[in-house]
Short mmCIF file of C-alpha atoms and ligand atoms in Angstrom, two decimals:
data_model
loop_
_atom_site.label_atom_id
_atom_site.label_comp_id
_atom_site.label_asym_id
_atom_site.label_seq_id
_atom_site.Cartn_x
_atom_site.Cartn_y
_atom_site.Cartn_z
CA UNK A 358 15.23 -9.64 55.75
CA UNK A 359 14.77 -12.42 58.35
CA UNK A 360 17.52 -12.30 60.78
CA UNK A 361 19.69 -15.36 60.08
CA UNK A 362 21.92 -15.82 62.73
CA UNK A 363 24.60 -18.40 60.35
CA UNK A 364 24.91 -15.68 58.10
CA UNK A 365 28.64 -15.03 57.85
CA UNK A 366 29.77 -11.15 58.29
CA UNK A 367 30.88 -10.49 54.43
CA UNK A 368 26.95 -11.26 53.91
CA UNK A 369 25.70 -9.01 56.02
CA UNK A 370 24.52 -5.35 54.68
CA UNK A 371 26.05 -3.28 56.93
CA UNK A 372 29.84 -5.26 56.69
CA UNK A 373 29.41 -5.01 53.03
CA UNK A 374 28.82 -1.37 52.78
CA UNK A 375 31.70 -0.31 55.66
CA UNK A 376 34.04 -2.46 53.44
CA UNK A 377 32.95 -0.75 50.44
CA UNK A 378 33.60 2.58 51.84
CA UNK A 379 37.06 1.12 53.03
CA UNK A 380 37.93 0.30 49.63
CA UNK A 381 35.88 3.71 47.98
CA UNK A 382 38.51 5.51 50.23
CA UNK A 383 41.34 3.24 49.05
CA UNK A 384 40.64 3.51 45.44
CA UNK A 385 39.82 6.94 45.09
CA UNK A 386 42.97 8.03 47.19
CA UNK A 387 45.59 5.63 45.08
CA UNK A 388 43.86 6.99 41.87
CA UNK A 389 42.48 10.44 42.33
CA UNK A 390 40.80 12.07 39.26
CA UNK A 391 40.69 8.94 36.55
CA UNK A 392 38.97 6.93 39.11
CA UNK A 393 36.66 9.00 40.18
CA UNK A 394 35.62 9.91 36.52
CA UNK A 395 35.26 6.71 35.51
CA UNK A 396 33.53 5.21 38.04
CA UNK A 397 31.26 8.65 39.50
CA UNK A 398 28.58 7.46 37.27
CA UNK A 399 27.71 4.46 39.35
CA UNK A 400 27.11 6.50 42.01
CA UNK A 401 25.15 8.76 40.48
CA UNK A 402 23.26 6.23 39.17
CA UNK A 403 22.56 4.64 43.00
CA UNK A 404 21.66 8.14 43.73
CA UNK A 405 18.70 8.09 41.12
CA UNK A 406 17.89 4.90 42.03
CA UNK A 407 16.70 5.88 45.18
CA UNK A 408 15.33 9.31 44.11
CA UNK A 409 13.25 7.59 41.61
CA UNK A 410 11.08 5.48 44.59
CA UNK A 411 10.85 8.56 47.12
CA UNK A 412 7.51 10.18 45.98
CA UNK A 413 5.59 7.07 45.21
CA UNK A 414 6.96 5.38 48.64
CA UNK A 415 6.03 8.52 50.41
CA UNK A 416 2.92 8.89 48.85
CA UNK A 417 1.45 5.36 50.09
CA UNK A 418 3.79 5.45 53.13
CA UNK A 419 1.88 8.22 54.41
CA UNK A 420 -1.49 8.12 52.98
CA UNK A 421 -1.53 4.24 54.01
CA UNK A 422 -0.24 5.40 57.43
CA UNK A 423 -2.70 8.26 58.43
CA UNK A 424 -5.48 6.13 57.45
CA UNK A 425 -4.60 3.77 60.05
CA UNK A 426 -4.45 6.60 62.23
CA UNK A 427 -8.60 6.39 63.32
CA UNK A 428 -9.63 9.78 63.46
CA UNK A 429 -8.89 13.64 63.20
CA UNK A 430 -8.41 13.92 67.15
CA UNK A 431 -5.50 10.92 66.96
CA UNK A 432 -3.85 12.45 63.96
CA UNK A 433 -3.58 16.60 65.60
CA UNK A 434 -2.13 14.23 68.77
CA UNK A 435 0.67 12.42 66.56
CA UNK A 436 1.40 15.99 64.57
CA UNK A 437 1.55 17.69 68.37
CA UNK A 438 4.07 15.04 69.03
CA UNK A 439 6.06 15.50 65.96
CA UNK A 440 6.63 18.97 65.68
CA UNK A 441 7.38 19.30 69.37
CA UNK A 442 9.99 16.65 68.86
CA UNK A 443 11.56 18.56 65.96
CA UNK A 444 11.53 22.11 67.45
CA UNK A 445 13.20 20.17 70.94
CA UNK A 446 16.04 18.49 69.16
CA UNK A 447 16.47 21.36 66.20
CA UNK A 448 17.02 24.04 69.02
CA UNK A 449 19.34 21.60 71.13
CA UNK A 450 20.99 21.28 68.17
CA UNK A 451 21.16 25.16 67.13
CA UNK A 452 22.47 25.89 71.10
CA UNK A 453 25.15 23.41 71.01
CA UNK A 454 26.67 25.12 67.78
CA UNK A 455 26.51 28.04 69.38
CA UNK A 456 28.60 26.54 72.44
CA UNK A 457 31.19 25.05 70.02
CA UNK A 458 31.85 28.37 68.74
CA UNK A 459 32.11 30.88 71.88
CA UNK A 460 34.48 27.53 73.32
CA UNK A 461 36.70 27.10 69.93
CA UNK A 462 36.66 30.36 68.36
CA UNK A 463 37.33 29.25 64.78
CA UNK A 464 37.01 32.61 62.96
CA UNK A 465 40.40 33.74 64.49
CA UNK A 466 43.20 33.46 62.97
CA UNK A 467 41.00 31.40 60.23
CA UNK A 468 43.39 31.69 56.44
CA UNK A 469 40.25 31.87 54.04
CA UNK A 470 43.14 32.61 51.27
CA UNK A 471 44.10 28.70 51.57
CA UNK A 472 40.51 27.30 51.22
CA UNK A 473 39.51 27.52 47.21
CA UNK A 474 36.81 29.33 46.20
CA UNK A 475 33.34 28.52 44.61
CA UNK A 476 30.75 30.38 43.29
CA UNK A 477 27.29 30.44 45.46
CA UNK A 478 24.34 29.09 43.79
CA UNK A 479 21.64 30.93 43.97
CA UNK A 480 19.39 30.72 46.55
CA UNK A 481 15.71 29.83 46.14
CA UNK A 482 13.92 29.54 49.48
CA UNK A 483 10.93 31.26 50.95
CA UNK A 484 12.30 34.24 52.56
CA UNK A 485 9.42 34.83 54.84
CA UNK A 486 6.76 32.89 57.16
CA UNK A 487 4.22 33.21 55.30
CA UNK A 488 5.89 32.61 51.85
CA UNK A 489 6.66 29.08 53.76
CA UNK A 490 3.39 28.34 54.33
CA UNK A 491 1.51 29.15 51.03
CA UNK A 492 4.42 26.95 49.68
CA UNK A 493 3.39 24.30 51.80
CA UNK A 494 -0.21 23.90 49.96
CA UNK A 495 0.35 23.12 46.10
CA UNK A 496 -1.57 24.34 43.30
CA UNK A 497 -1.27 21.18 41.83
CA UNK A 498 -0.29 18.21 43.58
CA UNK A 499 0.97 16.20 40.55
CA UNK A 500 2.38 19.09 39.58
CA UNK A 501 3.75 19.31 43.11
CA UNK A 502 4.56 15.26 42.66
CA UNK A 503 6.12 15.40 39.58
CA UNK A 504 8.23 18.36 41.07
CA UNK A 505 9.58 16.44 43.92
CA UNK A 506 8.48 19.27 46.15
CA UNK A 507 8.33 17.11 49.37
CA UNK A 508 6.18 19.26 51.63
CA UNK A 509 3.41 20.00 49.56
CA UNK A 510 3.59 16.12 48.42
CA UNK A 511 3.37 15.46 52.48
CA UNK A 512 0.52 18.15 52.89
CA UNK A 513 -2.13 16.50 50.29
CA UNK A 514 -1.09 13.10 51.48
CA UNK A 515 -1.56 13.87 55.09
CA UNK A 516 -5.06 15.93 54.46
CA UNK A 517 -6.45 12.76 52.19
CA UNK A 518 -5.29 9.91 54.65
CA UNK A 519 -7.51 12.22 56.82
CA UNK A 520 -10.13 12.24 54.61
CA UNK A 521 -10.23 8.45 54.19
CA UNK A 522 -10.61 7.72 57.98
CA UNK A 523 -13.98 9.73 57.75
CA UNK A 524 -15.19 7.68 54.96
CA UNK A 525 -18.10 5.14 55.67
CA UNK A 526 -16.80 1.58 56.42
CA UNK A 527 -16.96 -0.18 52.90
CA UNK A 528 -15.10 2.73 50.67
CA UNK A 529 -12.76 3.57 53.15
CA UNK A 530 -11.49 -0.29 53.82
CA UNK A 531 -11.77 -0.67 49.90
CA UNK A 532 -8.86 2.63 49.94
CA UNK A 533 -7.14 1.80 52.74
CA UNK A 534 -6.21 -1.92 51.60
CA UNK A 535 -5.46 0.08 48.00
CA UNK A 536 -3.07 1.81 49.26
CA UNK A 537 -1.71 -0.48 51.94
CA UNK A 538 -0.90 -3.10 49.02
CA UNK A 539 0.77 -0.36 46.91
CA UNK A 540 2.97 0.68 49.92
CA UNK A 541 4.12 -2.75 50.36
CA UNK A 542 4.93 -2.88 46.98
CA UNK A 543 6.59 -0.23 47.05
CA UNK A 544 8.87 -1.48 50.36
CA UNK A 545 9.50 -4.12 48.24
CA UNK A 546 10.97 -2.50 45.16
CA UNK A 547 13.26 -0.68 48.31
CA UNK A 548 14.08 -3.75 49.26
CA UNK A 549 15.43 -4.53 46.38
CA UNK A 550 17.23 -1.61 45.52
CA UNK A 551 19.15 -1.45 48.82
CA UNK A 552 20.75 -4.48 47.85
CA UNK A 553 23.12 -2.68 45.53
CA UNK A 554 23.89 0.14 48.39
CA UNK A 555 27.44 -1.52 48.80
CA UNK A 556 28.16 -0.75 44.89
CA UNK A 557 26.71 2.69 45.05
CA UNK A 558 28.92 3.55 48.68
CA UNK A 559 31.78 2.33 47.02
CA UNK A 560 31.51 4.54 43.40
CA UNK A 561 30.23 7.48 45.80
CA UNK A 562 32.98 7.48 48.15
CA UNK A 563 35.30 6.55 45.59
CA UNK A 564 34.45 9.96 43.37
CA UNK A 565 34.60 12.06 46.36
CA UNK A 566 37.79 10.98 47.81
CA UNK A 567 39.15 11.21 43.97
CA UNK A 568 37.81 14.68 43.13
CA UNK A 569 39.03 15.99 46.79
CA UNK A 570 41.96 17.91 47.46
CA UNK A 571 42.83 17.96 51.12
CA UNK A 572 45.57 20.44 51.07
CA UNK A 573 43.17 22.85 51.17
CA UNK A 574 41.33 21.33 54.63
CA UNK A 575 44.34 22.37 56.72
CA UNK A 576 43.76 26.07 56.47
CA UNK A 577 40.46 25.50 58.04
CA UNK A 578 41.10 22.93 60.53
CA UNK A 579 39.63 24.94 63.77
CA UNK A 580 36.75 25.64 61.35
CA UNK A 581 35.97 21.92 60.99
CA UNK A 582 37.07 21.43 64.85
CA UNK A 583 34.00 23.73 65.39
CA UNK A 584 31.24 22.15 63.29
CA UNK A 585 32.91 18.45 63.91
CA UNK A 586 32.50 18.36 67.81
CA UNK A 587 29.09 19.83 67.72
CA UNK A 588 28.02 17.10 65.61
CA UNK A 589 29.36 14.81 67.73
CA UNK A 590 28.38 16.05 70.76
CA UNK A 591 24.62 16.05 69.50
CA UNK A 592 24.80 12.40 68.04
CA UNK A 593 26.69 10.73 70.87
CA UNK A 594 25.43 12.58 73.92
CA UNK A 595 22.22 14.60 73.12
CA UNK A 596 20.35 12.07 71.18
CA UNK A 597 21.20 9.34 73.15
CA UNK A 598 19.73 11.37 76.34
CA UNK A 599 16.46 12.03 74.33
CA UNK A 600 16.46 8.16 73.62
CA UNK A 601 16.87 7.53 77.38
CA UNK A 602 14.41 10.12 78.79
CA UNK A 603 11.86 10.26 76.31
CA UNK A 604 11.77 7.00 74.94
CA UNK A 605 13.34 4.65 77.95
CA UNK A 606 14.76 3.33 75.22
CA UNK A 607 18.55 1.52 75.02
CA UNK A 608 21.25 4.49 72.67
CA UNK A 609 23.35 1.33 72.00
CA UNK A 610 20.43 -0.15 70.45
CA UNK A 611 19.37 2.21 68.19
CA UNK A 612 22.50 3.04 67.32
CA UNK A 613 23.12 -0.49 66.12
CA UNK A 614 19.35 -0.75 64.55
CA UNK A 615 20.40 2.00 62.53
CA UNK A 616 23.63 1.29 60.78
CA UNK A 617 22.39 1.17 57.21
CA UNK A 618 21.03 4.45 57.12
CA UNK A 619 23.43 6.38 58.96
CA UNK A 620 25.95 4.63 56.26
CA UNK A 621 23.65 5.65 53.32
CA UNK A 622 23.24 9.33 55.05
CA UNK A 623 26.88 9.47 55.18
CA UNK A 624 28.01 8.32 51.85
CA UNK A 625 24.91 10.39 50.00
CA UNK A 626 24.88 13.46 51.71
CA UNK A 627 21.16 13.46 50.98
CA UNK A 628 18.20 13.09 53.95
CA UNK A 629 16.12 13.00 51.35
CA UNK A 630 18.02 9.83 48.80
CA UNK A 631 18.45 8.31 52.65
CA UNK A 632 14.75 7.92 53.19
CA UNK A 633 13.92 5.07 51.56
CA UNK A 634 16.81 3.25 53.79
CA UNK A 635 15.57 4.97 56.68
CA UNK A 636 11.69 3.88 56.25
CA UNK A 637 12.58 0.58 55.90
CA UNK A 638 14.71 0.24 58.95
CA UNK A 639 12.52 2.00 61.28
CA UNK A 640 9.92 -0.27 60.18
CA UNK A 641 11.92 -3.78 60.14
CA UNK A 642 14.43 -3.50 62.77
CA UNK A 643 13.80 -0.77 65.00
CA UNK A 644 10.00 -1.96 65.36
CA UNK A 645 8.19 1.16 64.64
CA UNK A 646 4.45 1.07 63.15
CA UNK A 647 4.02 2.47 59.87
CA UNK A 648 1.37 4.98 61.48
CA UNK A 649 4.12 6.66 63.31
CA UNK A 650 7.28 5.90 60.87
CA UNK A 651 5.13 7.35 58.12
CA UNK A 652 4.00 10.52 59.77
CA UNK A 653 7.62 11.22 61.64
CA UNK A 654 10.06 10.34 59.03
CA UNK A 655 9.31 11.79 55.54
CA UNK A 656 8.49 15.40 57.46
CA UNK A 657 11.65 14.83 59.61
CA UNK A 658 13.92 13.99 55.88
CA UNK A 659 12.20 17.71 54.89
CA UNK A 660 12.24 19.77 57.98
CA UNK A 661 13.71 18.19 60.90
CA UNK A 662 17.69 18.86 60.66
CA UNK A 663 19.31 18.75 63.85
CA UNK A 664 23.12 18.27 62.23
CA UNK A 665 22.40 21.34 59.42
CA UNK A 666 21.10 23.50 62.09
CA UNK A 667 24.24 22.79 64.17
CA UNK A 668 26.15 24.10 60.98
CA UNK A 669 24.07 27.07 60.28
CA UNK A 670 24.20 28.68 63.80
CA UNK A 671 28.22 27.72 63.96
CA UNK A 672 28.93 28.65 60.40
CA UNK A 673 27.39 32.09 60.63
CA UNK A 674 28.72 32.88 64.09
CA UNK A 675 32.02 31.49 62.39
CA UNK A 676 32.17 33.82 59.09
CA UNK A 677 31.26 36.80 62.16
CA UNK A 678 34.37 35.99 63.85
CA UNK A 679 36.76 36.31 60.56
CA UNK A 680 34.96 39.76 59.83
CA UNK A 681 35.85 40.81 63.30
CA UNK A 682 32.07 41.57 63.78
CA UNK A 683 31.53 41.00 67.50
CA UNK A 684 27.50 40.15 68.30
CA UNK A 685 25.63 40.72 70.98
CA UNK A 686 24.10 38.52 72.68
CA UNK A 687 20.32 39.11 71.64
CA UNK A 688 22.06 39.05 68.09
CA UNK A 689 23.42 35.71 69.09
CA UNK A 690 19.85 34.34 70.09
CA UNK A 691 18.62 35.77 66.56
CA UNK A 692 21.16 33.36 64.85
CA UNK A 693 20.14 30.73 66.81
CA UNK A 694 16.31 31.34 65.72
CA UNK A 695 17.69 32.14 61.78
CA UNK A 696 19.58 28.69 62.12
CA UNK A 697 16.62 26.09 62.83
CA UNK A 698 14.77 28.35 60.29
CA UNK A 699 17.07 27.95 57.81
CA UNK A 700 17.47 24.14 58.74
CA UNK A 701 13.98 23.83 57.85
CA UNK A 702 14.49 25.67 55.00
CA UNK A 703 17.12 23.41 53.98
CA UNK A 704 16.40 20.88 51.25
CA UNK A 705 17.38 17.40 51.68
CA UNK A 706 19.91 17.06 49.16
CA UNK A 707 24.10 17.63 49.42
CA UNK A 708 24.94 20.85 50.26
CA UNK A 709 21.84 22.51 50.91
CA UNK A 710 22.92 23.78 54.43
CA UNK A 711 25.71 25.82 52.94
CA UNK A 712 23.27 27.87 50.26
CA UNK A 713 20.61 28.67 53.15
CA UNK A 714 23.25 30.41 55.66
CA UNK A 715 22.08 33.78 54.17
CA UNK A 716 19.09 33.16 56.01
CA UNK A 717 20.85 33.70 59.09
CA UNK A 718 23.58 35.81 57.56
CA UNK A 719 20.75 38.53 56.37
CA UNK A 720 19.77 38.67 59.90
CA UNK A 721 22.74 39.74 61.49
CA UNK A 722 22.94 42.19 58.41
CA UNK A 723 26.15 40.54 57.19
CA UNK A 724 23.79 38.99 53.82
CA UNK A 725 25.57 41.51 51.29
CA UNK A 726 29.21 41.71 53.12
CA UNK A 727 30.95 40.63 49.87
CA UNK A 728 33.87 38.65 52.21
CA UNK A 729 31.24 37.04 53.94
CA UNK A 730 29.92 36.02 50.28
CA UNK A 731 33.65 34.65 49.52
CA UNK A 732 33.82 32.77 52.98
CA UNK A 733 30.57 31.29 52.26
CA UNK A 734 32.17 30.24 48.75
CA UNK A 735 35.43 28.74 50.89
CA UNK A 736 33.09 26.49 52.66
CA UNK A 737 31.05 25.58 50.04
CA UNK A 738 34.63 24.08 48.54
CA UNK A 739 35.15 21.96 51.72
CA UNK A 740 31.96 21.39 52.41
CA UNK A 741 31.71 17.41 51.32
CA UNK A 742 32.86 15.89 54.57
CA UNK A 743 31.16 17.81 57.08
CA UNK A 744 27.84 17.21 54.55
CA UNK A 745 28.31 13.57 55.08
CA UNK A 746 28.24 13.76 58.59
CA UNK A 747 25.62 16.67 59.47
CA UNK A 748 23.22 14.35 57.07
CA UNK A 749 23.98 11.57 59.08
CA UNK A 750 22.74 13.26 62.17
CA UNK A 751 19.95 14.70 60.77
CA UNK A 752 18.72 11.24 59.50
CA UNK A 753 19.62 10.19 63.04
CA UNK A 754 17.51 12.43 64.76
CA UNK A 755 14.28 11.78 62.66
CA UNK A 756 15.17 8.29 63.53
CA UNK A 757 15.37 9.10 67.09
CA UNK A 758 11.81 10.94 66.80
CA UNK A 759 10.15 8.08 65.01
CA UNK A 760 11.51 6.06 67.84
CA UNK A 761 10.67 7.97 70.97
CA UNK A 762 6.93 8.80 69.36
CA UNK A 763 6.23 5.49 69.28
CA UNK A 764 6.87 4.53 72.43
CA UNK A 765 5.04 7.27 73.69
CA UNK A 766 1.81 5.58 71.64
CA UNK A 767 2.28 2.36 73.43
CA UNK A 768 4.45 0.77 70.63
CA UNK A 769 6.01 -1.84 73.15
CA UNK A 770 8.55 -3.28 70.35
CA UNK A 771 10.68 -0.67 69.68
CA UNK A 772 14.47 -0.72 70.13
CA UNK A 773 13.77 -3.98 72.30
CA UNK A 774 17.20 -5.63 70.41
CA UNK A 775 19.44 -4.87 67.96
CA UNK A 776 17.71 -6.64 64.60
CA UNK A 777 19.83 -7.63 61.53
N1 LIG B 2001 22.85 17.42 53.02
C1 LIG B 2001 21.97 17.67 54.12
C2 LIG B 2001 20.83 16.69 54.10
O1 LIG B 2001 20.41 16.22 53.06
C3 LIG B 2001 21.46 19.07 54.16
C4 LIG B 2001 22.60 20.02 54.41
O2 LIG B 2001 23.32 20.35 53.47
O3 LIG B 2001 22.79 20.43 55.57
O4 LIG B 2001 20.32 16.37 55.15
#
């Protein structure tokens, strides 16, 4: 969208979808239950929406995208890049839940009576390194496609935009404009789409507010406390220090660059429904290349979770504290290690964080403590707010990668204003 700069507020994006959420709280706190069930389905609908364009977006997003690249030596320099960035920011991330904890201690005097219980799904991630990687290569990649499994989609797609740079000059332009016309195509049926994000905050926020009882929130206020000012600590001070020092680049800017997906991260509570928002941004108004966007930001939506590793390392350490378990301090830098693995581990969709804590639960040898099962089920109940905003950090932070990366590759327009 061409900034306009006689385009009144209430026709703006952003304004539309804060006032939505306004009036999602409004409606779904005056009418509770009936609202929510009649107007969920909207939501959900949004929801699918944008599920339905992630694989083919990705797909030419990132195959269109390494092929730009030029060459095998460019594209191990741009992966260097990328999962340095990630392991930096995960393990800030990881060390500044552990900080919230040993400050706040949450877990004493926590009432885990008052907080309702769940039951725990089950849990259905790679338990070891190496199940990870032979996960990451798929038997079948429309198998793989059809699946929505988003790393080995990002595997093949990485490995044949590879592939195409080595091809002679007349097939590989042929495949490279291919898939370059599909991908915009494919921003354009985004572009569309986004234009009901207003409609969809407002049903989503509307259903959650309505389906939410917050009596049950007091009982675990420190608990929230904990998680909350980690969060924020990481999005308003971390981030913007990464922006600054690895990116020279302006926090206010970006910040204001990326209002429509941290809105969309925060009323989904999915990295992964966010992407399509987030691609489009990064691309349009924060000025990134799709070379970089599409190599950074479909990995980051998968692995890179700064906000979920925040919770995993603080939400173990947490249910510790209520058992009375004290940890030593090489136990402590295990949970810190468990929690960015079980951020990666995490899928990109609501809740996620909560099922992978056994990851770092089973390494402190607390996996089969049966209370530990039932605190795990307490925050699962609660969990819906603190989703919202751990997603909205993680988007942030793959936002902030895309971002720095590209300046480091001599992308000069990045972040240079804020872009409507
Ligand atoms: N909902 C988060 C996301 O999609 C994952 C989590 O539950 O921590 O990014």
């Amino acid at each position: 969208m061409e900034y306009d700069p006689t385009l009144p507020w209430y026709r703006r994006l952003h304004w539309q979808v804060l006032s939505a959420m306004i009036l999602g709280l409004g409606v779904g706190w005056a009418f509770g239950l009936p609202a929510a069930n009649a107007i969920g389905w909207i939501g959900e609908l949004f929801m699918k929406l944008l599920r339905m364009i992630i694989v083919p977006l990705v797909l030419t997003s990132i195959v269109s995208g390494v092929a730009s690249v030029g060459g095998g030596r460019a594209i191990g320099r741009l992966f260097g890049k990328t999962m340095g960035y990630y392991v930096l920011s995960s393990m800030l991330a990881a060390l500044t839940g552990l900080l919230m904890v040993n400050l706040i201690r949450p877990g004493q005097n926590a009432d885990m009576g008052a907080a309702a219980q769940q039951e725990v799904p089950e849990l259905s991630t790679p338990d070891s390194a190496v199940d990870l990687i032979l996960d990451i290569v798929p038997n079948n990649f429309f198998a793989a496609a059809s699946a929505g499994d988003m790393l080995a989609i990002i595997f093949f797609c990485i490995v044949f935009g590879a592939a195409i740079t080595g091809l002679p000059e007349k097939p590989r332009v042929v495949v490279t404009d291919i898939f370059n016309a599909f991908f915009q195509a494919m921003m354009a049926l985004t572009s569309g789409i986004i234009k009901f994000l207003p409609i969809g905050v407002f049903a989503l926020i509307t259903k959650m507010v309505g389906e939410t009882g917050f009596d049950r929130f007091a009982a675990l206020a420190k608990y929230f406390a904990t998680i909350g000012s980690g969060l924020t600590i990481h999005l308003f001070i971390t981030m913007p220090l990464l922006l600054i020092v690895l990116g020279r680049i302006k926090p206010l800017v970006h910040f204001a660059n990326l209002r429509e997906p941290l809105l969309t991260a925060f009323s989904t509570s999915s990295s992964g429904a966010t992407l399509p928002v987030t691609i489009k941004t990064l691309r349009e108004k924060v000025g990134v290349s799709n070379k970089v966007s599409s190599f950074v930001l479909p990995m980051g939506a998968t692995v890179n979770m700064d906000g979920t590793a925040i919770f995993e390392c603080a939400g173990a350490l947490f249910i510790a504290q209520v058992l009375g378990v004290d940890l030593t301090i090489g136990q402590q830098a295990i949970v810190v290690l468990t929690a960015l693995l079980a951020s990666i581990g995490a899928a990109a969709v609501p809740s996620a964080g909560v099922v992978v804590i056994f990851i770092v639960l089973n390494a402190i040898g607390l996996g089969d403590n049966p209370e530990a099962i039932t605190i795990v089920g307490a925050m699962l109940a609660i969990d819906r707010p603190l989703d919202m905003y751990r997603t909205a950090v993680n988007v942030f932070s793959d936002s902030c990668g895309a971002a720095i990366i590209a300046r480091s590759e001599g992308e000069e327009g990045v972040d240079t204003e804020v872009r409507h």
